[in-house]
PDB file of C-alpha atoms in Angstrom:
ATOM      1  CA  ARG A  41       0.000   0.000   0.000  1.00 41.00           C
ATOM      2  CA  PRO A  42       1.499   3.409  -0.963  1.00 44.00           C
ATOM      3  CA  SER A  43       2.345   5.744   1.869  1.00 50.00           C
ATOM      4  CA  ALA A  44       1.186   9.338   2.142  1.00 50.00           C
ATOM      5  CA  SER A  45       4.649  10.376   0.982  1.00 55.00           C
ATOM      6  CA  TRP A  46       4.060   8.937  -2.475  1.00 61.00           C
ATOM      7  CA  ASN A  47       4.769  11.547  -5.135  1.00 75.00           C
ATOM      8  CA  VAL A  48       4.684  11.964  -8.889  1.00 76.00           C
ATOM      9  CA  ALA A  49       8.334  10.956  -9.363  1.00 81.00           C
ATOM     10  CA  ARG A  50       7.811   7.679  -7.504  1.00 84.00           C
ATOM     11  CA  MET A  51       4.624   6.984  -9.464  1.00 83.00           C
ATOM     12  CA  ARG A  52       6.456   7.543 -12.739  1.00 84.00           C
ATOM     13  CA  ALA A  53       9.289   5.257 -11.662  1.00 89.00           C
ATOM     14  CA  SER A  54       6.793   2.546 -10.755  1.00 89.00           C
ATOM     15  CA  ALA A  55       5.033   2.913 -14.110  1.00 88.00           C
ATOM     16  CA  MET A  56       8.311   2.846 -16.034  1.00 91.00           C
ATOM     17  CA  ALA A  57       9.271  -0.335 -14.173  1.00 94.00           C
ATOM     18  CA  GLY A  58       6.038  -1.963 -15.350  1.00 93.00           C
ATOM     19  CA  ASN A  59       4.638  -2.095 -11.820  1.00 92.00           C
ATOM     20  CA  PRO A  60       1.222  -0.359 -11.892  1.00 90.00           C
ATOM     21  CA  GLY A  61      -0.101  -2.061  -8.739  1.00 90.00           C
ATOM     22  CA  PRO A  62       1.052   0.564  -6.212  1.00 88.00           C
ATOM     23  CA  ILE A  63      -0.225   3.352  -8.467  1.00 87.00           C
ATOM     24  CA  GLU A  64      -3.646   1.737  -8.783  1.00 91.00           C
ATOM     25  CA  SER A  65      -3.786   1.240  -5.009  1.00 90.00           C
ATOM     26  CA  PHE A  66      -2.863   4.861  -4.351  1.00 87.00           C
ATOM     27  CA  PHE A  67      -5.504   6.297  -6.686  1.00 88.00           C
ATOM     28  CA  SER A  68      -8.183   3.821  -5.563  1.00 91.00           C
ATOM     29  CA  GLU A  69      -7.607   4.890  -1.975  1.00 91.00           C
ATOM     30  CA  GLU A  70      -7.573   8.602  -2.888  1.00 90.00           C
ATOM     31  CA  TYR A  71     -10.757   8.460  -4.954  1.00 92.00           C
ATOM     32  CA  ALA A  72     -12.562   6.369  -2.309  1.00 94.00           C
ATOM     33  CA  LEU A  73     -11.711   9.070   0.240  1.00 94.00           C
ATOM     34  CA  ASN A  74     -13.077  11.792  -2.073  1.00 94.00           C
ATOM     35  CA  ALA A  75     -16.314   9.813  -2.461  1.00 94.00           C
ATOM     36  CA  ALA A  76     -16.570   9.323   1.312  1.00 95.00           C
ATOM     37  CA  ILE A  77     -16.193  13.077   1.843  1.00 95.00           C
ATOM     38  CA  ALA A  78     -18.960  13.766  -0.684  1.00 94.00           C
ATOM     39  CA  GLU A  79     -21.314  11.303   1.016  1.00 95.00           C
ATOM     40  CA  TYR A  80     -20.392  12.083   4.640  1.00 95.00           C
ATOM     41  CA  PRO A  81     -23.586  12.786   6.603  1.00 95.00           C
ATOM     42  CA  LYS A  82     -22.085  15.334   9.015  1.00 93.00           C
ATOM     43  CA  PRO A  83     -20.988  18.823   7.921  1.00 91.00           C
ATOM     44  CA  TYR A  84     -17.528  18.521   6.349  1.00 95.00           C
ATOM     45  CA  ILE A  85     -15.916  21.963   6.352  1.00 96.00           C
ATOM     46  CA  SER A  86     -12.604  22.837   4.697  1.00 96.00           C
ATOM     47  CA  LEU A  87     -10.547  25.879   5.614  1.00 96.00           C
ATOM     48  CA  VAL A  88      -8.324  26.755   2.657  1.00 97.00           C
ATOM     49  CA  ASP A  89      -5.693  29.249   3.749  1.00 97.00           C
ATOM     50  CA  GLY A  90      -2.865  29.095   1.209  1.00 95.00           C
ATOM     51  CA  PHE A  91      -2.339  26.674  -1.668  1.00 95.00           C
ATOM     52  CA  CYS A  92      -4.980  24.073  -2.547  1.00 94.00           C
ATOM     53  CA  MET A  93      -4.154  22.149  -5.698  1.00 92.00           C
ATOM     54  CA  GLY A  94      -5.028  18.837  -7.310  1.00 89.00           C
ATOM     55  CA  GLY A  95      -5.584  16.301  -4.538  1.00 89.00           C
ATOM     56  CA  GLY A  96      -6.073  19.121  -2.024  1.00 92.00           C
ATOM     57  CA  ILE A  97      -9.082  20.285  -4.006  1.00 93.00           C
ATOM     58  CA  GLY A  98     -10.392  16.714  -3.885  1.00 92.00           C
ATOM     59  CA  LEU A  99     -10.140  16.845  -0.091  1.00 94.00           C
ATOM     60  CA  SER A 100     -12.039  20.129   0.101  1.00 95.00           C
ATOM     61  CA  VAL A 101     -14.480  20.734  -2.751  1.00 95.00           C
ATOM     62  CA  HIS A 102     -16.547  17.590  -2.163  1.00 95.00           C
ATOM     63  CA  GLY A 103     -17.437  18.693   1.364  1.00 94.00           C
ATOM     64  CA  ARG A 104     -20.396  20.803   2.365  1.00 94.00           C
ATOM     65  CA  MET A 105     -18.484  24.070   2.884  1.00 96.00           C
ATOM     66  CA  VAL A 106     -15.171  25.368   1.554  1.00 97.00           C
ATOM     67  CA  ILE A 107     -13.925  28.516   3.269  1.00 98.00           C
ATOM     68  CA  THR A 108     -11.306  30.639   1.515  1.00 97.00           C
ATOM     69  CA  THR A 109      -9.138  33.510   2.706  1.00 98.00           C
ATOM     70  CA  GLU A 110      -7.197  36.269   0.982  1.00 98.00           C
ATOM     71  CA  THR A 111      -4.209  33.892   0.760  1.00 97.00           C
ATOM     72  CA  SER A 112      -6.096  31.024  -0.911  1.00 97.00           C
ATOM     73  CA  GLN A 113      -4.899  29.809  -4.304  1.00 96.00           C
ATOM     74  CA  PHE A 114      -6.664  26.988  -6.127  1.00 95.00           C
ATOM     75  CA  ALA A 115      -5.496  25.087  -9.218  1.00 93.00           C
ATOM     76  CA  MET A 116      -5.938  21.806 -11.028  1.00 90.00           C
ATOM     77  CA  PRO A 117      -2.443  21.611 -12.576  1.00 87.00           C
ATOM     78  CA  GLU A 118      -2.616  17.933 -13.587  1.00 85.00           C
ATOM     79  CA  THR A 119      -2.424  18.616 -17.320  1.00 83.00           C
ATOM     80  CA  ILE A 120       1.048  20.107 -16.788  1.00 80.00           C
ATOM     81  CA  ILE A 121       2.226  16.566 -15.961  1.00 78.00           C
ATOM     82  CA  ALA A 122       0.096  15.014 -18.743  1.00 77.00           C
ATOM     83  CA  LEU A 123      -2.672  13.776 -16.412  1.00 80.00           C
ATOM     84  CA  PHE A 124      -6.336  14.707 -16.498  1.00 83.00           C
ATOM     85  CA  PRO A 125      -7.931  16.801 -13.699  1.00 83.00           C
ATOM     86  CA  ASP A 126      -8.829  13.919 -11.400  1.00 89.00           C
ATOM     87  CA  VAL A 127     -10.298  13.771  -7.844  1.00 90.00           C
ATOM     88  CA  GLY A 128     -13.751  14.371  -9.328  1.00 89.00           C
ATOM     89  CA  GLY A 129     -12.603  17.255 -11.538  1.00 88.00           C
ATOM     90  CA  SER A 130     -14.902  16.281 -14.396  1.00 87.00           C
ATOM     91  CA  TRP A 131     -17.820  16.612 -11.968  1.00 89.00           C
ATOM     92  CA  PHE A 132     -17.054  19.933 -10.223  1.00 92.00           C
ATOM     93  CA  LEU A 133     -15.350  21.710 -13.141  1.00 92.00           C
ATOM     94  CA  ASP A 134     -18.312  20.895 -15.407  1.00 93.00           C
ATOM     95  CA  ARG A 135     -20.529  22.803 -12.978  1.00 94.00           C
ATOM     96  CA  ALA A 136     -18.530  26.038 -13.238  1.00 96.00           C
ATOM     97  CA  PRO A 137     -20.195  28.865 -15.215  1.00 97.00           C
ATOM     98  CA  GLY A 138     -19.863  28.724 -19.001  1.00 97.00           C
ATOM     99  CA  ARG A 139     -16.536  27.259 -20.120  1.00 97.00           C
ATOM    100  CA  ILE A 140     -14.643  28.255 -16.958  1.00 97.00           C
ATOM    101  CA  GLY A 141     -14.189  24.590 -16.016  1.00 96.00           C
ATOM    102  CA  ALA A 142     -12.628  23.697 -19.371  1.00 96.00           C
ATOM    103  CA  TYR A 143     -10.308  26.693 -19.057  1.00 96.00           C
ATOM    104  CA  LEU A 144      -9.197  25.704 -15.543  1.00 95.00           C
ATOM    105  CA  ALA A 145      -8.833  22.049 -16.528  1.00 94.00           C
ATOM    106  CA  LEU A 146      -6.694  22.659 -19.602  1.00 94.00           C
ATOM    107  CA  THR A 147      -4.527  25.517 -18.379  1.00 94.00           C
ATOM    108  CA  GLY A 148      -4.068  24.606 -14.716  1.00 91.00           C
ATOM    109  CA  ALA A 149      -4.524  28.331 -14.004  1.00 93.00           C
ATOM    110  CA  ARG A 150      -4.197  29.438 -10.367  1.00 95.00           C
ATOM    111  CA  ILE A 151      -7.179  31.308  -9.008  1.00 97.00           C
ATOM    112  CA  LYS A 152      -7.758  33.176  -5.763  1.00 98.00           C
ATOM    113  CA  ALA A 153     -10.717  33.383  -3.393  1.00 98.00           C
ATOM    114  CA  ALA A 154     -13.119  35.479  -5.471  1.00 98.00           C
ATOM    115  CA  ASP A 155     -12.568  33.314  -8.548  1.00 98.00           C
ATOM    116  CA  ALA A 156     -12.892  30.111  -6.504  1.00 97.00           C
ATOM    117  CA  LEU A 157     -16.284  31.323  -5.306  1.00 98.00           C
ATOM    118  CA  PHE A 158     -17.286  32.299  -8.843  1.00 98.00           C
ATOM    119  CA  ALA A 159     -16.208  28.912 -10.228  1.00 97.00           C
ATOM    120  CA  GLY A 160     -17.942  26.959  -7.461  1.00 96.00           C
ATOM    121  CA  LEU A 161     -14.754  25.577  -5.890  1.00 96.00           C
ATOM    122  CA  ALA A 162     -15.477  27.455  -2.656  1.00 97.00           C
ATOM    123  CA  THR A 163     -18.579  28.469  -0.750  1.00 97.00           C
ATOM    124  CA  HIS A 164     -17.439  31.265   1.617  1.00 98.00           C
ATOM    125  CA  PHE A 165     -14.751  33.880   2.173  1.00 98.00           C
ATOM    126  CA  VAL A 166     -13.432  34.640   5.659  1.00 98.00           C
ATOM    127  CA  PRO A 167     -10.413  36.886   6.317  1.00 98.00           C
ATOM    128  CA  ALA A 168      -7.440  34.823   7.520  1.00 97.00           C
ATOM    129  CA  ALA A 169      -7.227  36.857  10.733  1.00 97.00           C
ATOM    130  CA  ASP A 170     -10.748  35.654  11.626  1.00 97.00           C
ATOM    131  CA  LEU A 171     -10.051  31.926  11.214  1.00 97.00           C
ATOM    132  CA  PRO A 172      -9.225  31.271  14.908  1.00 97.00           C
ATOM    133  CA  ALA A 173     -12.468  32.945  15.979  1.00 97.00           C
ATOM    134  CA  LEU A 174     -14.375  31.070  13.267  1.00 97.00           C
ATOM    135  CA  LEU A 175     -12.944  27.755  14.485  1.00 96.00           C
ATOM    136  CA  ASP A 176     -13.993  28.612  18.019  1.00 96.00           C
ATOM    137  CA  ALA A 177     -17.485  29.551  16.846  1.00 96.00           C
ATOM    138  CA  LEU A 178     -17.795  26.284  14.926  1.00 95.00           C
ATOM    139  CA  THR A 179     -17.328  24.372  18.192  1.00 94.00           C
ATOM    140  CA  HIS A 180     -20.232  26.216  19.838  1.00 93.00           C
ATOM    141  CA  THR A 181     -22.784  26.828  17.120  1.00 94.00           C
ATOM    142  CA  SER A 182     -23.964  25.580  13.752  1.00 94.00           C
ATOM    143  CA  PRO A 183     -21.739  26.063  10.701  1.00 94.00           C
ATOM    144  CA  GLU A 184     -24.406  28.263   9.136  1.00 94.00           C
ATOM    145  CA  ALA A 185     -24.581  30.556  12.170  1.00 96.00           C
ATOM    146  CA  ALA A 186     -20.804  30.767  12.467  1.00 96.00           C
ATOM    147  CA  LEU A 187     -20.366  31.606   8.802  1.00 95.00           C
ATOM    148  CA  HIS A 188     -23.179  34.131   8.892  1.00 95.00           C
ATOM    149  CA  ARG A 189     -21.105  35.955  11.503  1.00 96.00           C
ATOM    150  CA  PHE A 190     -17.683  35.740   9.820  1.00 97.00           C
ATOM    151  CA  ALA A 191     -18.188  35.374   6.048  1.00 97.00           C
ATOM    152  CA  GLY A 192     -17.391  38.400   3.919  1.00 96.00           C
ATOM    153  CA  ASP A 193     -16.899  39.550   0.357  1.00 97.00           C
ATOM    154  CA  PRO A 194     -13.537  38.901  -1.334  1.00 97.00           C
ATOM    155  CA  GLY A 195     -14.231  41.502  -4.013  1.00 97.00           C
ATOM    156  CA  PRO A 196     -14.752  41.087  -7.746  1.00 97.00           C
ATOM    157  CA  ALA A 197     -13.779  37.874  -9.523  1.00 98.00           C
ATOM    158  CA  PRO A 198     -11.342  38.426 -12.411  1.00 97.00           C
ATOM    159  CA  LEU A 199     -12.711  35.268 -14.052  1.00 97.00           C
ATOM    160  CA  ALA A 200     -16.135  36.913 -14.294  1.00 97.00           C
ATOM    161  CA  ALA A 201     -14.650  39.672 -16.443  1.00 96.00           C
ATOM    162  CA  LEU A 202     -12.767  37.110 -18.579  1.00 97.00           C
ATOM    163  CA  LYS A 203     -15.760  34.802 -18.964  1.00 98.00           C
ATOM    164  CA  PRO A 204     -16.886  36.070 -22.401  1.00 97.00           C
ATOM    165  CA  ARG A 205     -13.386  35.467 -23.818  1.00 97.00           C
ATOM    166  CA  ILE A 206     -13.073  32.109 -22.057  1.00 98.00           C
ATOM    167  CA  ASP A 207     -16.500  31.038 -23.304  1.00 98.00           C
ATOM    168  CA  ARG A 208     -15.639  31.930 -26.907  1.00 97.00           C
ATOM    169  CA  ALA A 209     -12.260  30.219 -26.958  1.00 98.00           C
ATOM    170  CA  PHE A 210     -12.929  27.171 -24.796  1.00 97.00           C
ATOM    171  CA  ALA A 211     -16.242  26.243 -26.412  1.00 96.00           C
ATOM    172  CA  GLN A 212     -14.265  24.843 -29.344  1.00 97.00           C
ATOM    173  CA  PRO A 213     -14.439  21.082 -29.961  1.00 95.00           C
ATOM    174  CA  HIS A 214     -10.715  20.311 -29.544  1.00 95.00           C
ATOM    175  CA  VAL A 215      -7.488  21.875 -28.304  1.00 94.00           C
ATOM    176  CA  GLY A 216      -6.260  22.820 -31.778  1.00 95.00           C
ATOM    177  CA  ALA A 217      -9.434  24.830 -32.339  1.00 97.00           C
ATOM    178  CA  ILE A 218      -9.089  26.392 -28.886  1.00 97.00           C
ATOM    179  CA  LEU A 219      -5.562  27.522 -29.774  1.00 97.00           C
ATOM    180  CA  ASP A 220      -6.845  29.002 -33.032  1.00 97.00           C
ATOM    181  CA  ALA A 221      -9.636  30.835 -31.211  1.00 97.00           C
ATOM    182  CA  LEU A 222      -7.201  32.189 -28.621  1.00 97.00           C
ATOM    183  CA  GLY A 223      -5.348  33.860 -31.494  1.00 96.00           C
ATOM    184  CA  GLY A 224      -8.277  36.259 -31.798  1.00 95.00           C
ATOM    185  CA  GLU A 225      -8.367  37.150 -28.091  1.00 96.00           C
ATOM    186  CA  GLY A 226      -5.509  39.650 -27.922  1.00 96.00           C
ATOM    187  CA  GLU A 227      -2.803  39.639 -25.263  1.00 96.00           C
ATOM    188  CA  TRP A 228      -4.775  37.434 -22.885  1.00 96.00           C
ATOM    189  CA  GLY A 229      -5.351  34.911 -25.663  1.00 97.00           C
ATOM    190  CA  ALA A 230      -1.652  34.829 -26.563  1.00 97.00           C
ATOM    191  CA  ALA A 231      -0.640  34.307 -22.930  1.00 96.00           C
ATOM    192  CA  THR A 232      -3.225  31.553 -22.484  1.00 96.00           C
ATOM    193  CA  ALA A 233      -2.064  29.838 -25.676  1.00 96.00           C
ATOM    194  CA  ALA A 234       1.496  29.938 -24.360  1.00 94.00           C
ATOM    195  CA  ASP A 235       0.308  28.309 -21.128  1.00 89.00           C
ATOM    196  CA  LEU A 236      -1.387  25.555 -23.119  1.00 91.00           C
ATOM    197  CA  ALA A 237       1.727  25.034 -25.236  1.00 88.00           C
ATOM    198  CA  ARG A 238       3.710  24.229 -22.101  1.00 82.00           C
TER     199      ARG A 238
END
């Protein structure tokens, strides 16, 4: 059984050695945990203060509440290592507005709190300085009451402003067509195409 310290380099080495068993065990265990979180009957609340990427999103987004702070950064960077956005990515990214999910899946773009809320990867924003008080409140009252007291507004979501461009480019039927469409989207399109080319 793979340990928690398993990493991409060790998985690649195992695959190259023709030994897929440990890899299959690792992912079976990870995906079973994600499913258990999604089906857990008690409130499962994630506090995302800092980086939350790939498997970390799987551990948070399937719960009932995902709280972000001004330091939160979300990404599904799996395509950078030639993997698909796993941990239920095809389920939660497909529920993002317009073609935002396809954009996040293909580019691995990092987004902050406001964008995570806009894309449906988070449910609430709480300033990082308020997290200790929020944790204390969660031990004495319902999650809804605690969040009503501490949740705030992270400000405008940059993805909302980009959505028309993202929708035009990422509605294409394949990556080649997406790259062509990005050519007509100015500086942002050129930068996004360069990200995809990596």
